[in-house]
Amino acid sequence: MQRRTFLGGLALTGLAGPWLQAWSADTMTSSSTPPGLPLLASDMLPAGGSLREIPKLANASSVPGHFQATLTAAPLAVPFIPGQAATEFWAYNGGLPGPLIELFEGDTVAITFVNNLKQPSTIHWHGLPIPPEQDGNPHDPVPPGGRRTYSFNLPEGSAGTYWYHPHPHQNTAEQAFRGLAGPLVVRSRHDPLAGLPERLLVVSDLKLDRYAAIAPNEANDWMNGREGQFALVNAQHQPVLPFASGGRERWRIWNACSARYLQLALPGSTLTLVGTDGGLLEEPQSGLTEYLLAPGQRIELIIDAGSRRDRVELSANIYARGKMGDVTPDHIMPLLTVDFTTVTATEQAALPLKLGSVPDLGAAAVRKQVVFSEKMSMANGRHGVQFLVNDQEYDMQRIDLVSRVNEVELWEIVNHSDMDHPFHLHGTQFQVVEREFDGVVTPVSFRAWQDTVNLRSSEIVRIKTVQRWPGLRMFHCHILEHEAMGMMGQLKVV
Ligand code: C2O
Ligand code: CU
């Protein structure tokens, strides 16, 4: 109670914590509008276009099993709002989202990154099991005008739904919300669902000021994570998806938003979960009416038309994640319209009972604890909030935890704050073992490969995890503003 009142007052005084002062110099200069100006009305952005496919990044190699390409990050002016000046995004290869990188298990990959931004950047291959020195750590920045090649091999068993985005020190949030993020799919040659028509749905967030420019972060964005007035799918505003005539589709969905939680629902239909971040489940999980996709996470769903022949909105329902201060109330956010009138098939065959392989990682030799917390602070006579990992803010020079290669560990992740935070660990796919809330321990009902897991306020999540290469890994909250404010730690693998 007291805390709410305190934060309410804080928002009224135009909260400016130490982070705002620290970053006003670099992060915020590139935007043309001072914070606090009214945003563009959300009906100004046309909706209802036909859902487009995300173009693939072409493979420049003709050697079988090799993938070679270039990704260039650069400003991109898009005439986004009719009658307004073009909106300046930052994009990979001129695409929003970045091009689809389609790879196969076993591939040898060499992707050259060219940085034509005015800030240092990196490419982080979110979720991929690859060596740390190829994973775009903040420690390996590519300077403006610079380039570097990321090289890695994709192990067998790595088929899954991944993404790539920048990870430079402190500027990840801004580079991502300006448009730098793209989908990456690793395919298996023995995919039991390969015959189904597949949809790739990349959900991103966009906040435009009244002049249709990308608005800078305000105090509230730094505190709660940035949520704009638009949620886009494949960079389109509420597009229409003409459903496959066969009546069944496989959807891969990315939550590439900085902070928006997607409580996904398709009214009148249930969802069948078949995959998470790092690949297929062992068995389909059918009958879901909603699925919470936290920032950074991905899923694979099977959608059946059944007998329906109508149009319905895939929407993000309201999910209370403990936002602080005087925030505008959440509303149901329509993401796209599914048009089932195109379906001609009258029934769908049973799904395969056995999908992927998620063997138990085995007995954990070591236990570790990671605690997320928040702290009210007073700096320069102004109130602020700090977001901490094990009581500390991120320090590039500090090693927070040490693990051994190939040693299975049990991590206990604790959320001692009043807000939800999605925990993300680099370089591996872990298995959630159980959740604890209010003293009640609930084991998971099925194993899944994940690199990001949400924690409610006061929740404890226990995971089994293992690292396969020596080097430095990050773990952090995937609300990108929280990460930028220091809710990140470093794991040294030896
Ligand atoms: Cu998706 Cu450390 O990031
Ligand atoms: Cu967070």
Tab-separated table of N, CA and C and ligand atoms in Angstrom, residues 124-127 137-138 163-167 172 296 298 424-426 451-452 474-478 480 483 488, ligand 1:
chain	number	residue	atom	x	y	z
A	124	HIS	N	23.401	-10.916	-30.943
A	124	HIS	CA	23.253	-12.014	-29.990
A	124	HIS	C	22.291	-13.023	-30.592
A	125	TRP	N	22.679	-14.291	-30.580
A	125	TRP	CA	21.874	-15.374	-31.172
A	125	TRP	C	21.075	-16.001	-30.043
A	126	HIS	N	19.978	-15.338	-29.704
A	126	HIS	CA	19.209	-15.656	-28.501
A	126	HIS	C	18.750	-17.120	-28.493
A	127	GLY	N	19.313	-17.889	-27.546
A	127	GLY	CA	18.880	-19.274	-27.347
A	127	GLY	C	19.754	-20.319	-28.016
A	137	ASN	N	28.289	-11.000	-27.083
A	137	ASN	CA	28.308	-10.431	-25.735
A	137	ASN	C	28.598	-8.926	-25.771
A	138	PRO	N	28.151	-8.197	-24.731
A	138	PRO	CA	28.483	-6.763	-24.654
A	138	PRO	C	29.995	-6.521	-24.640
A	163	TRP	N	15.907	-16.334	-32.039
A	163	TRP	CA	15.904	-15.018	-32.671
A	163	TRP	C	17.244	-14.350	-32.479
A	164	TYR	N	17.453	-13.270	-33.192
A	164	TYR	CA	18.704	-12.533	-33.065
A	164	TYR	C	18.379	-11.069	-32.816
A	165	HIS	N	19.197	-10.458	-31.987
A	165	HIS	CA	19.006	-9.036	-31.675
A	165	HIS	C	20.321	-8.484	-31.142
A	166	PRO	N	20.466	-7.158	-31.083
A	166	PRO	CA	21.717	-6.579	-30.586
A	166	PRO	C	21.876	-6.825	-29.084
A	167	HIS	N	23.112	-6.772	-28.611
A	167	HIS	CA	23.373	-6.907	-27.173
A	167	HIS	C	24.542	-6.038	-26.726
A	172	THR	N	21.069	-2.043	-25.765
A	172	THR	CA	20.247	-3.124	-26.307
A	172	THR	C	18.784	-2.717	-26.424
A	296	GLY	N	10.775	-12.179	-24.877
A	296	GLY	CA	11.928	-13.019	-25.175
A	296	GLY	C	11.564	-14.448	-25.521
A	298	ARG	N	9.454	-17.848	-27.106
A	298	ARG	CA	8.817	-18.325	-28.346
A	298	ARG	C	8.032	-19.595	-28.055
A	424	HIS	N	16.338	-14.865	-18.393
A	424	HIS	CA	16.945	-15.440	-19.595
A	424	HIS	C	18.409	-15.767	-19.328
A	425	LEU	N	18.816	-16.969	-19.738
A	425	LEU	CA	20.214	-17.400	-19.609
A	425	LEU	C	20.755	-17.696	-21.004
A	426	HIS	N	21.936	-17.164	-21.301
A	426	HIS	CA	22.531	-17.321	-22.628
A	426	HIS	C	23.130	-18.707	-22.857
A	451	ASP	N	14.886	-21.098	-22.870
A	451	ASP	CA	15.997	-20.230	-22.483
A	451	ASP	C	15.500	-19.017	-21.728
A	452	THR	N	14.175	-18.888	-21.626
A	452	THR	CA	13.580	-17.753	-20.923
A	452	THR	C	12.394	-18.282	-20.128
A	474	MET	N	25.863	-14.323	-20.158
A	474	MET	CA	25.013	-13.372	-19.438
A	474	MET	C	23.751	-14.089	-18.973
A	475	PHE	N	23.186	-13.616	-17.879
A	475	PHE	CA	21.818	-13.979	-17.528
A	475	PHE	C	21.145	-12.710	-17.035
A	476	HIS	N	19.888	-12.534	-17.421
A	476	HIS	CA	19.264	-11.233	-17.125
A	476	HIS	C	17.761	-11.284	-17.265
A	477	CYS	N	17.140	-10.208	-16.825
A	477	CYS	CA	15.715	-10.006	-17.079
A	477	CYS	C	15.565	-9.606	-18.536
A	478	HIS	N	14.595	-10.225	-19.243
A	478	HIS	CA	14.412	-9.879	-20.656
A	478	HIS	C	13.430	-8.745	-20.874
A	480	LEU	N	13.785	-5.392	-21.517
A	480	LEU	CA	15.093	-4.878	-21.942
A	480	LEU	C	15.502	-3.621	-21.185
A	483	GLU	N	17.132	-4.881	-18.051
A	483	GLU	CA	18.486	-5.355	-18.395
A	483	GLU	C	19.430	-4.154	-18.507
A	488	MET	N	21.215	-7.749	-14.622
A	488	MET	CA	21.952	-8.729	-15.425
A	488	MET	C	23.167	-9.177	-14.629
B	1	C2O	CU1	17.558	-11.986	-25.907
B	1	C2O	CU2	20.704	-11.489	-23.338
B	1	C2O	O1	19.157	-11.647	-24.669
